[in-house]
């Protein structure tokens, strides 16, 4: 089996942890692991003096937590809706009754930042929700521009970096971000099931709301002081996360991983060019390649690859549009073979 979806193929030593006996969570040993994971995570995203919450739950759980605990304390949210993940922020705001502006951006297009700035000036929101990388199209947004606008109009900036963390350059300090969200099955390249929230030091004394029992920030923060979680954590995933973070730490941080993701993406894109597949994203992220084949029947290539080669790629919302993740382990030879096989079904 070969996987070009999330999380893609995973390092063997990380997979092995899932087959071993694991420690009990209410121990000092578990607390130490949890605290060390927090320290490494904050280093990797450059969030000096910040805090994290690691949740047992996928990325959407953590997005929901942000809206329940934080956005409900605000008067008006402003959402960049550039695809299905951006739209999810908007739906969460609607669900929890947070007034929100749904700022739509056409599929795979860059934001018109001048227009965005005038909308912010007009709407006067106090919290801004966006994606760094809108994974549904492969479009990467310009966080420097977004951050500049948010700071000019004093809007708190929350970014879903679920599919850009460890795949693209990212510094919470430099961009002055308030909250970031990620999850384990993307750039971290371990199984799905955990999500991570990063909080800037500026939010140390913030009075969060209490609108969601399970995801309550203050309850989590008070348990985390002892390295514990309020409820049973997915212990094995916490161990896999810790082991993966130690690997990244041993590599000297996130740089090597980011370079490798970029190298794979560049290589696969030369193959797309050879086969004449267009990459519609105006400013494509390196985390995945979203490309348009000549396949006109929905999912033919997707299904063919599974049936004949036990290989997964991601189908997109448009017939013939597929996505290949570069965040899992993959060699140039494997990418050559993948492109050939996609072409075979085309
Ligand atoms: C994967 C992803 C999510 C979260 O999805 P889950 O399935 O809940 O982990 C959210 N936002 C983006 C940009 C993503 O790529």
Short mmCIF file of C-alpha atoms and ligand atoms in Angstrom, two decimals:
data_model
loop_
_atom_site.label_atom_id
_atom_site.label_comp_id
_atom_site.label_asym_id
_atom_site.label_seq_id
_atom_site.Cartn_x
_atom_site.Cartn_y
_atom_site.Cartn_z
CA UNK A 1 0.00 0.00 0.00
CA UNK A 2 1.18 3.53 -0.76
CA UNK A 3 -0.45 6.64 0.65
CA UNK A 4 -0.41 10.15 -0.78
CA UNK A 5 -3.27 11.31 1.44
CA UNK A 6 -3.03 12.46 5.09
CA UNK A 7 -0.90 11.49 6.93
CA UNK A 8 0.78 9.57 4.07
CA UNK A 9 3.38 6.90 4.76
CA UNK A 10 4.73 7.09 8.30
CA UNK A 11 8.18 6.34 9.71
CA UNK A 12 8.44 2.69 10.79
CA UNK A 13 9.68 3.47 14.33
CA UNK A 14 6.64 5.69 14.93
CA UNK A 15 4.30 2.98 13.62
CA UNK A 16 5.90 0.44 15.97
CA UNK A 17 4.89 2.48 19.03
CA UNK A 18 1.29 1.60 18.19
CA UNK A 19 2.06 -2.11 18.62
CA UNK A 20 3.77 -1.79 22.03
CA UNK A 21 2.42 -1.79 25.58
CA UNK A 22 1.89 1.81 26.74
CA UNK A 23 2.12 3.64 30.03
CA UNK A 24 -0.75 4.69 32.28
CA UNK A 25 -1.68 8.34 31.79
CA UNK A 26 -2.02 9.33 35.44
CA UNK A 27 1.71 9.09 36.10
CA UNK A 28 4.64 11.49 36.35
CA UNK A 29 6.16 9.77 33.33
CA UNK A 30 3.17 10.73 31.17
CA UNK A 31 3.19 14.28 32.54
CA UNK A 32 6.85 14.68 31.63
CA UNK A 33 6.21 13.48 28.08
CA UNK A 34 3.31 15.87 27.72
CA UNK A 35 5.30 18.82 29.01
CA UNK A 36 8.24 18.05 26.78
CA UNK A 37 5.93 17.79 23.74
CA UNK A 38 4.55 21.23 24.58
CA UNK A 39 8.05 22.74 24.75
CA UNK A 40 9.12 21.25 21.41
CA UNK A 41 5.86 22.24 19.70
CA UNK A 42 6.28 25.86 20.83
CA UNK A 43 9.86 25.87 19.52
CA UNK A 44 8.80 24.47 16.14
CA UNK A 45 6.17 27.18 15.62
CA UNK A 46 8.30 29.94 17.24
CA UNK A 47 5.86 30.96 19.93
CA UNK A 48 8.06 32.37 22.69
CA UNK A 49 6.54 32.08 26.14
CA UNK A 50 3.31 30.67 24.71
CA UNK A 51 1.13 27.76 25.76
CA UNK A 52 -0.42 24.77 24.01
CA UNK A 53 -3.40 22.52 24.55
CA UNK A 54 -3.18 19.07 23.00
CA UNK A 55 -6.64 17.59 22.49
CA UNK A 56 -7.71 14.06 21.78
CA UNK A 57 -9.81 14.93 18.74
CA UNK A 58 -9.16 15.84 15.12
CA UNK A 59 -8.36 19.35 13.86
CA UNK A 60 -12.01 20.36 13.61
CA UNK A 61 -12.41 19.67 17.33
CA UNK A 62 -9.72 22.24 18.06
CA UNK A 63 -11.30 24.72 15.61
CA UNK A 64 -14.58 24.23 17.43
CA UNK A 65 -12.81 24.84 20.76
CA UNK A 66 -11.49 28.18 19.48
CA UNK A 67 -14.96 29.34 18.56
CA UNK A 68 -16.56 28.07 21.81
CA UNK A 69 -13.96 29.50 24.19
CA UNK A 70 -12.62 32.53 22.33
CA UNK A 71 -14.77 33.78 19.45
CA UNK A 72 -17.88 33.80 21.64
CA UNK A 73 -16.17 36.50 23.74
CA UNK A 74 -15.94 38.70 20.63
CA UNK A 75 -18.52 40.91 18.95
CA UNK A 76 -17.87 40.03 15.32
CA UNK A 77 -15.77 37.49 13.43
CA UNK A 78 -14.40 37.86 9.92
CA UNK A 79 -13.81 34.63 8.00
CA UNK A 80 -11.74 33.98 4.88
CA UNK A 81 -13.89 31.44 3.04
CA UNK A 82 -11.65 30.19 0.25
CA UNK A 83 -12.78 26.57 0.26
CA UNK A 84 -14.26 23.87 2.46
CA UNK A 85 -11.96 24.52 5.44
CA UNK A 86 -12.52 28.27 5.42
CA UNK A 87 -16.22 27.61 5.18
CA UNK A 88 -15.93 25.43 8.28
CA UNK A 89 -14.85 28.46 10.37
CA UNK A 90 -17.95 30.27 9.16
CA UNK A 91 -20.22 27.32 9.98
CA UNK A 92 -18.74 27.05 13.46
CA UNK A 93 -19.43 30.74 14.08
CA UNK A 94 -23.01 30.30 12.91
CA UNK A 95 -23.42 27.22 15.09
CA UNK A 96 -22.28 29.05 18.22
CA UNK A 97 -24.11 32.26 17.37
CA UNK A 98 -21.02 34.39 16.74
CA UNK A 99 -21.88 37.12 14.20
CA UNK A 100 -19.52 36.52 11.29
CA UNK A 101 -18.69 38.02 7.91
CA UNK A 102 -18.26 35.30 5.27
CA UNK A 103 -15.58 36.75 2.97
CA UNK A 104 -15.54 34.38 0.02
CA UNK A 105 -12.46 33.92 -2.15
CA UNK A 106 -12.91 32.07 -5.48
CA UNK A 107 -11.57 28.51 -5.69
CA UNK A 108 -7.75 28.38 -5.80
CA UNK A 109 -7.45 32.16 -6.03
CA UNK A 110 -5.28 34.49 -3.99
CA UNK A 111 -7.04 37.03 -1.76
CA UNK A 112 -7.38 40.57 -3.14
CA UNK A 113 -5.65 42.18 -0.15
CA UNK A 114 -6.66 45.75 -1.01
CA UNK A 115 -10.30 44.68 -1.12
CA UNK A 116 -9.83 42.71 2.08
CA UNK A 117 -8.45 45.76 3.83
CA UNK A 118 -11.41 47.91 2.83
CA UNK A 119 -13.82 45.18 4.00
CA UNK A 120 -12.08 45.06 7.37
CA UNK A 121 -12.20 48.84 7.64
CA UNK A 122 -15.92 48.75 6.89
CA UNK A 123 -16.96 45.72 8.95
CA UNK A 124 -14.79 46.39 12.01
CA UNK A 125 -14.56 42.80 13.26
CA UNK A 126 -12.64 42.00 16.45
CA UNK A 127 -11.51 38.47 15.49
CA UNK A 128 -10.22 37.19 12.15
CA UNK A 129 -10.32 33.50 11.21
CA UNK A 130 -8.47 32.05 8.24
CA UNK A 131 -6.39 29.17 6.92
CA UNK A 132 -2.71 29.49 6.11
CA UNK A 133 -3.14 26.81 3.47
CA UNK A 134 -6.67 26.12 2.14
CA UNK A 135 -6.15 22.39 1.64
CA UNK A 136 -9.24 21.89 -0.51
CA UNK A 137 -7.63 23.82 -3.39
CA UNK A 138 -3.92 23.89 -2.48
CA UNK A 139 -3.90 27.70 -2.21
CA UNK A 140 -1.49 29.29 0.28
CA UNK A 141 -2.54 32.67 1.68
CA UNK A 142 -0.13 35.47 2.51
CA UNK A 143 -0.06 35.62 6.30
CA UNK A 144 2.25 38.64 6.29
CA UNK A 145 -0.39 40.69 4.46
CA UNK A 146 -3.20 39.31 6.61
CA UNK A 147 -1.24 40.04 9.77
CA UNK A 148 -0.41 43.57 8.62
CA UNK A 149 -4.11 44.31 8.00
CA UNK A 150 -5.25 42.73 11.26
CA UNK A 151 -2.75 44.73 13.29
CA UNK A 152 -3.59 47.98 11.55
CA UNK A 153 -7.26 47.54 12.52
CA UNK A 154 -6.57 45.80 15.86
CA UNK A 155 -8.26 42.54 14.97
CA UNK A 156 -7.23 39.40 16.85
CA UNK A 157 -5.79 36.89 14.38
CA UNK A 158 -6.49 33.14 14.60
CA UNK A 159 -5.00 30.88 11.94
CA UNK A 160 -5.73 27.28 11.02
CA UNK A 161 -2.23 26.04 10.15
CA UNK A 162 -3.35 22.41 10.10
CA UNK A 163 -1.89 21.72 6.68
CA UNK A 164 1.03 24.17 6.70
CA UNK A 165 2.71 23.51 10.06
CA UNK A 166 6.05 21.79 9.28
CA UNK A 167 5.39 22.10 5.54
CA UNK A 168 5.74 25.89 5.15
CA UNK A 169 7.77 28.55 6.95
CA UNK A 170 5.76 29.73 9.94
CA UNK A 171 6.62 31.86 12.95
CA UNK A 172 3.91 32.95 15.39
CA UNK A 173 6.31 35.50 16.87
CA UNK A 174 7.18 37.15 13.55
CA UNK A 175 3.58 37.20 12.35
CA UNK A 176 2.26 38.15 15.78
CA UNK A 177 -0.53 35.53 15.68
CA UNK A 178 -2.81 35.07 18.70
CA UNK A 179 -3.91 31.45 18.25
CA UNK A 180 -2.93 28.71 15.81
CA UNK A 181 -4.49 25.29 15.31
CA UNK A 182 -2.88 22.15 13.94
CA UNK A 183 -3.47 18.40 14.00
CA UNK A 184 -1.31 15.30 13.92
CA UNK A 185 -2.17 13.74 10.56
CA UNK A 186 -0.74 16.46 8.32
CA UNK A 187 2.76 17.96 8.64
CA UNK A 188 3.53 16.02 11.80
CA UNK A 189 3.03 12.84 9.79
CA UNK A 190 1.66 10.60 12.55
CA UNK A 191 -1.84 9.04 12.69
CA UNK A 192 -4.96 11.23 12.98
CA UNK A 193 -6.56 11.76 16.38
CA UNK A 194 -4.81 14.64 18.15
CA UNK A 195 -4.99 18.36 17.56
CA UNK A 196 -2.87 21.14 19.00
CA UNK A 197 -3.76 24.71 19.89
CA UNK A 198 -0.97 27.27 20.25
CA UNK A 199 -1.60 30.40 22.32
CA UNK A 200 0.47 33.54 22.20
CA UNK A 201 1.81 34.86 25.51
CA UNK A 202 -0.46 37.88 24.99
CA UNK A 203 -3.43 35.65 25.90
CA UNK A 204 -2.00 34.60 29.29
CA UNK A 205 -4.61 36.51 31.27
CA UNK A 206 -7.45 36.39 28.76
CA UNK A 207 -10.92 35.65 30.15
CA UNK A 208 -12.12 32.81 27.96
CA UNK A 209 -15.73 31.74 27.74
CA UNK A 210 -17.14 28.44 29.01
CA UNK A 211 -19.46 27.33 26.22
CA UNK A 212 -18.19 23.82 25.64
CA UNK A 213 -17.65 21.34 28.46
CA UNK A 214 -15.29 18.90 26.76
CA UNK A 215 -13.01 21.45 25.09
CA UNK A 216 -12.97 24.01 27.92
CA UNK A 217 -9.69 25.99 27.70
CA UNK A 218 -9.37 26.89 31.40
CA UNK A 219 -10.04 23.32 32.50
CA UNK A 220 -7.36 22.09 30.11
CA UNK A 221 -4.85 24.78 31.17
CA UNK A 222 -5.25 24.00 34.84
CA UNK A 223 -4.70 20.26 34.27
CA UNK A 224 -1.75 20.97 31.98
CA UNK A 225 0.12 22.72 34.77
CA UNK A 226 0.74 19.18 36.04
CA UNK A 227 1.18 17.82 32.50
CA UNK A 228 -2.22 16.15 32.68
CA UNK A 229 -5.42 16.19 30.61
CA UNK A 230 -8.94 16.49 32.11
CA UNK A 231 -10.16 13.30 30.38
CA UNK A 232 -8.53 10.11 29.08
CA UNK A 233 -6.03 11.07 26.40
CA UNK A 234 -5.35 8.84 23.37
CA UNK A 235 -2.17 7.69 25.12
CA UNK A 236 -0.59 5.88 22.18
CA UNK A 237 -1.00 8.92 19.95
CA UNK A 238 0.57 11.13 22.62
CA UNK A 239 3.56 8.76 22.64
CA UNK A 240 3.78 8.81 18.84
CA UNK A 241 3.55 12.61 18.87
CA UNK A 242 6.33 12.82 21.45
CA UNK A 243 8.58 10.45 19.49
CA UNK A 244 8.01 12.40 16.27
CA UNK A 245 8.77 15.70 18.03
CA UNK A 246 12.02 14.25 19.41
CA UNK A 247 12.98 13.28 15.85
CA UNK A 248 12.34 16.84 14.67
CA UNK A 249 14.28 18.22 17.62
CA UNK A 250 17.22 15.93 16.78
CA UNK A 251 17.14 17.30 13.21
CA UNK A 252 17.65 20.77 14.65
CA UNK A 253 14.03 21.95 14.26
CA UNK A 254 11.54 22.20 11.44
CA UNK A 255 13.81 23.37 8.61
CA UNK A 256 14.97 20.00 7.31
CA UNK A 257 11.42 18.66 7.21
CA UNK A 258 10.11 21.74 5.40
CA UNK A 259 12.90 21.53 2.82
CA UNK A 260 12.15 17.87 2.18
CA UNK A 261 8.41 18.55 1.69
CA UNK A 262 9.28 21.35 -0.74
CA UNK A 263 11.73 19.18 -2.65
CA UNK A 264 9.11 16.45 -3.15
CA UNK A 265 6.52 19.02 -4.26
CA UNK A 266 8.90 20.58 -6.78
CA UNK A 267 9.77 17.17 -8.16
CA UNK A 268 6.13 16.10 -8.53
CA UNK A 269 5.31 19.41 -10.22
CA UNK A 270 7.90 18.78 -12.92
CA UNK A 271 6.05 15.51 -13.57
CA UNK A 272 2.70 17.35 -13.74
CA UNK A 273 4.25 19.62 -16.35
CA UNK A 274 5.45 16.63 -18.37
CA UNK A 275 1.99 15.10 -18.42
CA UNK A 276 0.30 18.45 -19.10
CA UNK A 277 -1.62 18.68 -15.78
CA UNK A 278 -2.45 22.21 -14.77
CA UNK A 279 -1.98 23.35 -11.14
CA UNK A 280 -4.85 25.82 -10.63
CA UNK A 281 -3.76 27.37 -7.30
CA UNK A 282 -2.52 30.91 -7.87
CA UNK A 283 0.01 30.59 -5.07
CA UNK A 284 0.25 26.83 -4.46
CA UNK A 285 1.35 25.54 -1.07
CA UNK A 286 4.14 22.95 -1.09
CA UNK A 287 2.24 20.70 1.32
CA UNK A 288 0.15 19.17 -1.44
CA UNK A 289 -0.11 19.41 -5.20
CA UNK A 290 -3.64 19.94 -6.52
CA UNK A 291 -3.68 19.27 -10.27
CA UNK A 292 -6.19 19.03 -13.08
CA UNK A 293 -6.01 15.87 -15.21
CA UNK A 294 -8.01 15.15 -18.36
CA UNK A 295 -10.17 12.64 -16.46
CA UNK A 296 -13.75 13.79 -16.92
CA UNK A 297 -15.52 11.11 -14.91
CA UNK A 298 -15.57 11.86 -11.24
CA UNK A 299 -13.06 9.79 -9.26
CA UNK A 300 -12.00 7.37 -12.03
CA UNK A 301 -8.31 7.83 -11.31
CA UNK A 302 -8.89 7.75 -7.56
CA UNK A 303 -10.76 4.43 -7.75
CA UNK A 304 -8.46 2.91 -10.35
CA UNK A 305 -5.37 3.56 -8.23
CA UNK A 306 -6.94 1.87 -5.22
CA UNK A 307 -8.21 -1.18 -7.12
CA UNK A 308 -5.14 -1.87 -9.20
CA UNK A 309 -2.27 -0.50 -7.10
CA UNK A 310 -3.55 -0.09 -3.52
CA UNK A 311 -2.53 3.55 -3.76
CA UNK A 312 -4.39 6.50 -2.26
CA UNK A 313 -4.57 10.02 -3.63
CA UNK A 314 -7.24 12.61 -2.75
CA UNK A 315 -10.18 13.27 -5.02
CA UNK A 316 -11.16 16.94 -5.30
CA UNK A 317 -14.44 18.76 -5.70
CA UNK A 318 -14.09 19.10 -9.50
CA UNK A 319 -14.00 16.09 -11.91
CA UNK A 320 -10.41 15.33 -12.89
CA UNK A 321 -8.98 17.47 -10.05
CA UNK A 322 -6.87 15.43 -7.64
CA UNK A 323 -4.51 16.18 -4.78
CA UNK A 324 -1.28 14.47 -3.76
CA UNK A 325 0.15 15.19 -0.31
CA UNK A 326 3.90 15.67 0.08
CA UNK A 327 3.89 15.44 3.87
CA UNK A 328 4.27 11.64 4.08
CA UNK A 329 7.41 9.66 3.23
CA UNK A 330 7.92 9.39 -0.55
CA UNK A 331 10.90 9.00 -2.89
CA UNK A 332 11.40 10.43 -6.39
CA UNK A 333 11.05 6.92 -7.85
CA UNK A 334 7.72 6.48 -6.09
CA UNK A 335 6.51 9.83 -7.43
CA UNK A 336 7.62 8.82 -10.96
CA UNK A 337 5.61 5.65 -10.65
CA UNK A 338 2.60 7.49 -9.22
CA UNK A 339 2.51 9.98 -12.11
CA UNK A 340 2.81 7.15 -14.64
CA UNK A 341 -0.08 5.31 -13.04
CA UNK A 342 -2.29 8.40 -12.89
CA UNK A 343 -1.57 8.90 -16.58
CA UNK A 344 -2.47 5.26 -17.28
CA UNK A 345 -6.04 5.84 -16.01
CA UNK A 346 -6.39 9.25 -17.57
C1 LIG B 1 -7.33 18.59 7.58
C2 LIG B 1 -7.72 19.97 7.83
C3 LIG B 1 -8.59 20.33 8.86
C4 LIG B 1 -9.17 19.43 9.90
O1 LIG B 1 -9.66 18.27 9.54
P1 LIG B 1 -9.88 17.10 10.62
O2 LIG B 1 -10.35 16.01 9.72
O3 LIG B 1 -10.88 17.54 11.58
O4 LIG B 1 -8.53 16.85 11.25
C5 LIG B 1 -8.88 21.67 9.04
N1 LIG B 1 -8.33 22.61 8.28
C6 LIG B 1 -7.46 22.32 7.29
C7 LIG B 1 -6.86 23.43 6.50
C8 LIG B 1 -7.13 21.00 7.03
O5 LIG B 1 -6.26 20.71 6.06
#
